[in-house]
PDB file of C-alpha atoms in Angstrom:
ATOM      1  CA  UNK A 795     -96.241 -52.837 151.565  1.00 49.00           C
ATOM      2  CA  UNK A 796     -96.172 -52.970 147.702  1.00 52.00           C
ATOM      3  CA  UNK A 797     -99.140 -53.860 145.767  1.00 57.00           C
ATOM      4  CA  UNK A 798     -99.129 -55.736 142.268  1.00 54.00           C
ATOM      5  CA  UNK A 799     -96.030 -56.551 140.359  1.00 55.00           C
ATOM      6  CA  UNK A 800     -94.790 -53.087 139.687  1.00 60.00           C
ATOM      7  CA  UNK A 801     -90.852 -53.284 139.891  1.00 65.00           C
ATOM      8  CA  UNK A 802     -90.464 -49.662 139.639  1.00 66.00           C
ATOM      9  CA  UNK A 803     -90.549 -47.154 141.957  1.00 76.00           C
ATOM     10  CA  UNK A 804     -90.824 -43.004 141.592  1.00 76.00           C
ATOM     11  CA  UNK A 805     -86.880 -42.339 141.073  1.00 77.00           C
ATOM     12  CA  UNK A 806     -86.287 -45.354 138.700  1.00 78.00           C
ATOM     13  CA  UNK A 807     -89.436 -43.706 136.896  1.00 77.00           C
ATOM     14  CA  UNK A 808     -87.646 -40.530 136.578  1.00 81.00           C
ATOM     15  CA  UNK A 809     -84.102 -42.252 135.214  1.00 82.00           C
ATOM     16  CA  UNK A 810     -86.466 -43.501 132.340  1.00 77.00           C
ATOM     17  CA  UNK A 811     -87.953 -40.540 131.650  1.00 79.00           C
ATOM     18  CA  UNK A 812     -84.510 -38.682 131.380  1.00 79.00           C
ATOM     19  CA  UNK A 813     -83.134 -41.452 129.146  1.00 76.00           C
ATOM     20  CA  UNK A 814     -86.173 -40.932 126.665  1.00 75.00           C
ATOM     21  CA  UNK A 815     -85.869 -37.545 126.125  1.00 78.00           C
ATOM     22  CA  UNK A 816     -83.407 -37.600 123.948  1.00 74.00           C
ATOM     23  CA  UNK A 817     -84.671 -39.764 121.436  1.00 71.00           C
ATOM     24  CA  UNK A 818     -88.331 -37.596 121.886  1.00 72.00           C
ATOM     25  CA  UNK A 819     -86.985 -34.155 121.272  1.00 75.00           C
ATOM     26  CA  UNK A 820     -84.441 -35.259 118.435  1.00 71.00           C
ATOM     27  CA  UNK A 821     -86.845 -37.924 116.801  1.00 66.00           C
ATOM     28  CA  UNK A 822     -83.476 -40.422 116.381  1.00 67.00           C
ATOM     29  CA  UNK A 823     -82.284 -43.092 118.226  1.00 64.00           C
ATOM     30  CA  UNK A 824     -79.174 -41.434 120.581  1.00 65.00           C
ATOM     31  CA  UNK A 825     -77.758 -44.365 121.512  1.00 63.00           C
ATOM     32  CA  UNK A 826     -73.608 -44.828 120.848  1.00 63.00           C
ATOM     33  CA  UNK A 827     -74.115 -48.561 121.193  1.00 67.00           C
ATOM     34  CA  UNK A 828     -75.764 -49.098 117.319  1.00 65.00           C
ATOM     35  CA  UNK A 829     -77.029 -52.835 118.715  1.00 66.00           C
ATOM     36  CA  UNK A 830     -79.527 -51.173 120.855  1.00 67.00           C
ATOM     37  CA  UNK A 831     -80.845 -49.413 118.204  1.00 66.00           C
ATOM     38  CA  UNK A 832     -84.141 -50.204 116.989  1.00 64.00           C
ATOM     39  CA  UNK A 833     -83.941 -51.877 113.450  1.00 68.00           C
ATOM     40  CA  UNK A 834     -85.446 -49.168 110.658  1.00 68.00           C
ATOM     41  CA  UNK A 835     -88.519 -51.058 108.152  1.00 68.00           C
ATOM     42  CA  UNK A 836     -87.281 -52.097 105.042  1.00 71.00           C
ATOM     43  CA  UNK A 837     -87.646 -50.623 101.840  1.00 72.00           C
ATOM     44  CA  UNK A 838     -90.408 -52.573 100.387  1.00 70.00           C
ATOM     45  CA  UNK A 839     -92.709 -52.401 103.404  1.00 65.00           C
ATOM     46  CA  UNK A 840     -96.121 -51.333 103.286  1.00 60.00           C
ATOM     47  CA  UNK A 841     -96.579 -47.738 104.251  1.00 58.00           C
ATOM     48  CA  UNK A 842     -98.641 -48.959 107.568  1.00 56.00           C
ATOM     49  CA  UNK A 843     -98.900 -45.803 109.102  1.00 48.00           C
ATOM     50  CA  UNK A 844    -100.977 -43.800 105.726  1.00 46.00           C
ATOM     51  CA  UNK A 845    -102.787 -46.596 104.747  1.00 50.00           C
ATOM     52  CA  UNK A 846    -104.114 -47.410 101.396  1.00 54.00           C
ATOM     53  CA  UNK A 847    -107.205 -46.710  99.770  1.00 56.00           C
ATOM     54  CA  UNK A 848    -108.927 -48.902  98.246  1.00 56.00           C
ATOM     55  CA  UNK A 849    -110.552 -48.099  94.997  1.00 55.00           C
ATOM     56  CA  UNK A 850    -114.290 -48.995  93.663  1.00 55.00           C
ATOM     57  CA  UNK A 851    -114.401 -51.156  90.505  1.00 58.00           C
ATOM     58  CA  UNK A 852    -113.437 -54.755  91.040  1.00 62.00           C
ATOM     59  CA  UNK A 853    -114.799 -57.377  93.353  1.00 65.00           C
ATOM     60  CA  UNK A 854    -111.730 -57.135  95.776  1.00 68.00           C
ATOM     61  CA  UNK A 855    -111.560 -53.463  96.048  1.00 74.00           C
ATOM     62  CA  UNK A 856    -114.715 -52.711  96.629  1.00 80.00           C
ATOM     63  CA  UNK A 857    -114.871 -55.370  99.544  1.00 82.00           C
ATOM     64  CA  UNK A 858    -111.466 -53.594 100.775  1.00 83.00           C
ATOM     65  CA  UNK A 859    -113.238 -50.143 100.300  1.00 86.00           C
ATOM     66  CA  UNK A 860    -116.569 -51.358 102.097  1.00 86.00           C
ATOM     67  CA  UNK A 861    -114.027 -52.627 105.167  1.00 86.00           C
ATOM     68  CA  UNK A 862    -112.284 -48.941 105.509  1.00 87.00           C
ATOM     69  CA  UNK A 863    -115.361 -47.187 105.400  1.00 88.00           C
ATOM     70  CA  UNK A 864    -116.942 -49.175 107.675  1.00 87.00           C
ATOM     71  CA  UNK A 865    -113.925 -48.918 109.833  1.00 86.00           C
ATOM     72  CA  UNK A 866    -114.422 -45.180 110.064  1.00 88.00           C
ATOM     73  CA  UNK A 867    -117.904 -44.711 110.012  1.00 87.00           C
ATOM     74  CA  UNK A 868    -119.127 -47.393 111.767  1.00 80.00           C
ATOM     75  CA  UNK A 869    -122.949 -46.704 112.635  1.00 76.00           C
ATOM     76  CA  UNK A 870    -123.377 -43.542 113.864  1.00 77.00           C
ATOM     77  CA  UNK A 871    -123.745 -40.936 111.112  1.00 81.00           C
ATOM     78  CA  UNK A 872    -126.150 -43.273 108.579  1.00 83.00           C
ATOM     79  CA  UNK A 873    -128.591 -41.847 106.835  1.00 88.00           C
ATOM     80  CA  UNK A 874    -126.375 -39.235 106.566  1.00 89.00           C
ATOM     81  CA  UNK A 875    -125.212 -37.022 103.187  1.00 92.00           C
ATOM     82  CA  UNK A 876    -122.138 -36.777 101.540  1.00 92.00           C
ATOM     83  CA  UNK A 877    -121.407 -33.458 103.790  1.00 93.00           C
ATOM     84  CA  UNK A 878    -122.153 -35.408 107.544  1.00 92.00           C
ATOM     85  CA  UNK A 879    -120.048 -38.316 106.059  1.00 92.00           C
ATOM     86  CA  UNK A 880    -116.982 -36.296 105.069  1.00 93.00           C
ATOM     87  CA  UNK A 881    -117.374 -34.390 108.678  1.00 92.00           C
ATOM     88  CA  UNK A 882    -117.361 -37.491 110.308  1.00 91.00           C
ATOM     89  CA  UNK A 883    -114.170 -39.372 108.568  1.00 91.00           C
ATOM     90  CA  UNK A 884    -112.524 -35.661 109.317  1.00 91.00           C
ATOM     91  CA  UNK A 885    -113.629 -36.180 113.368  1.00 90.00           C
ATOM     92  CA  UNK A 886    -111.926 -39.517 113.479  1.00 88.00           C
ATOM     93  CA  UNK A 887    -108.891 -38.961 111.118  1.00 88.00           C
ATOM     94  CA  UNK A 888    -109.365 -41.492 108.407  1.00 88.00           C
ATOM     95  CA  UNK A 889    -106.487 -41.280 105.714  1.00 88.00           C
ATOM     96  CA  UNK A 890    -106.973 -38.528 103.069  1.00 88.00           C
ATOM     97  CA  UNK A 891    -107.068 -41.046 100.154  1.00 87.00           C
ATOM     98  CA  UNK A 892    -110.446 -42.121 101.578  1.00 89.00           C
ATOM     99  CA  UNK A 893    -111.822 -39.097 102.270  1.00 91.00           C
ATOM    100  CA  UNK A 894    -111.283 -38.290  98.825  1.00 90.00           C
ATOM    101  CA  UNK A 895    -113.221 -41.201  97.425  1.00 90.00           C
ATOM    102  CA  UNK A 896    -116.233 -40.110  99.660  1.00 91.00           C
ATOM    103  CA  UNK A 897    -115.798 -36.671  97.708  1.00 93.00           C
ATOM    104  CA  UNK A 898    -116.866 -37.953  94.563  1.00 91.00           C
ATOM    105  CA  UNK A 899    -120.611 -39.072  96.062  1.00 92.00           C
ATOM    106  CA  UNK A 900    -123.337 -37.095  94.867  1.00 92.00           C
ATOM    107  CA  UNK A 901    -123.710 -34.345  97.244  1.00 91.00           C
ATOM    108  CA  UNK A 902    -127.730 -34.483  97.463  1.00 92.00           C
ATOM    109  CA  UNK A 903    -128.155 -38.506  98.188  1.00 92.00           C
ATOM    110  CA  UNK A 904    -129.053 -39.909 100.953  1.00 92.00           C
ATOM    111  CA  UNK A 905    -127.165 -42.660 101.912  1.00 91.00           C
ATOM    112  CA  UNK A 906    -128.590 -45.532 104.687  1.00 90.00           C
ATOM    113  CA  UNK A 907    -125.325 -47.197 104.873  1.00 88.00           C
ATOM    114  CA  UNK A 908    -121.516 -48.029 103.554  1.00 88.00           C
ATOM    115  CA  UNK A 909    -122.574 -50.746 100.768  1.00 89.00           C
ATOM    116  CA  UNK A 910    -124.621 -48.109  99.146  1.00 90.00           C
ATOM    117  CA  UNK A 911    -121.636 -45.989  99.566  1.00 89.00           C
ATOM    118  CA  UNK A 912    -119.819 -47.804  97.832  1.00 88.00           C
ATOM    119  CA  UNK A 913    -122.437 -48.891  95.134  1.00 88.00           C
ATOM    120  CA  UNK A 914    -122.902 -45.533  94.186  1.00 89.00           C
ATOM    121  CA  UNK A 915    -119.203 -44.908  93.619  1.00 85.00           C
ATOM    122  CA  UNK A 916    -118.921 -48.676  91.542  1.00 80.00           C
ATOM    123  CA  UNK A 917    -121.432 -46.869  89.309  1.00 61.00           C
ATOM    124  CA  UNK A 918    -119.045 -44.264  87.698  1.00 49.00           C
ATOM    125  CA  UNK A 919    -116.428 -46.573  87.610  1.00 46.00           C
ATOM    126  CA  UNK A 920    -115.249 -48.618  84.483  1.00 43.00           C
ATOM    127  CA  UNK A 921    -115.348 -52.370  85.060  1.00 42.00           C
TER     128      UNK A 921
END
């Protein structure tokens, strides 16, 4: 009796497995047929994968900086330091450009959330 709409069973489960492998250890497609290959991203895409960072100063990058912090942080570490903030982004892997704009906070505020985050860093910026 088979259950759900799975179409494959333990040994067609293993074929795939052996067909991947190649392409996970070597990090390339290993296909000879170059149609099956995945396309590569173009040249002028946006690096996806390392984000960017936003910097403090104008109206739109401080809205985009606000949005990654708040992305990372979320609620759990406010009121928190400059120290609990940079362990947290570290915890949950946010992209090194942003935990380098957190470096420049004063170490001994207090901050109660990410808009006076990024308040204090608009400060020291030229606008």
């Amino acid at each position: 009796m088979e259950r759900g709409s799975n179409r494959l069973n333990v040994h067609r489960d293993e074929e795939m497995k052996h067909e991947l492998q190649g392409l996970l250890r070597s990090g390339h497609p290993t296909r000879a047929d170059e149609w099956n290959d995945p396309e590569p991203g173009a040249d002028d895409d946006p690096p996806a994968a390392l984000g960017t960072v936003p910097q403090p100063g104008t109206a739109a990058g401080e809205e985009a900086l606000r949005f990654e912090l708040g992305r990372h942080l979320a609620r759990t570490p406010f009121p928190a330091k400059r120290r609990e903030l940079l362990r947290t982004l570290h915890e949950r892997h946010a992209p090194d450009g942003l935990i380098d704009v957190v470096t420049e906070l004063p170490p001994d505020e207090t901050f109660h959330n990410v808009q006076e985050m990024v308040t204090t860093l608009g400060r020291g910026m030229p606008a």
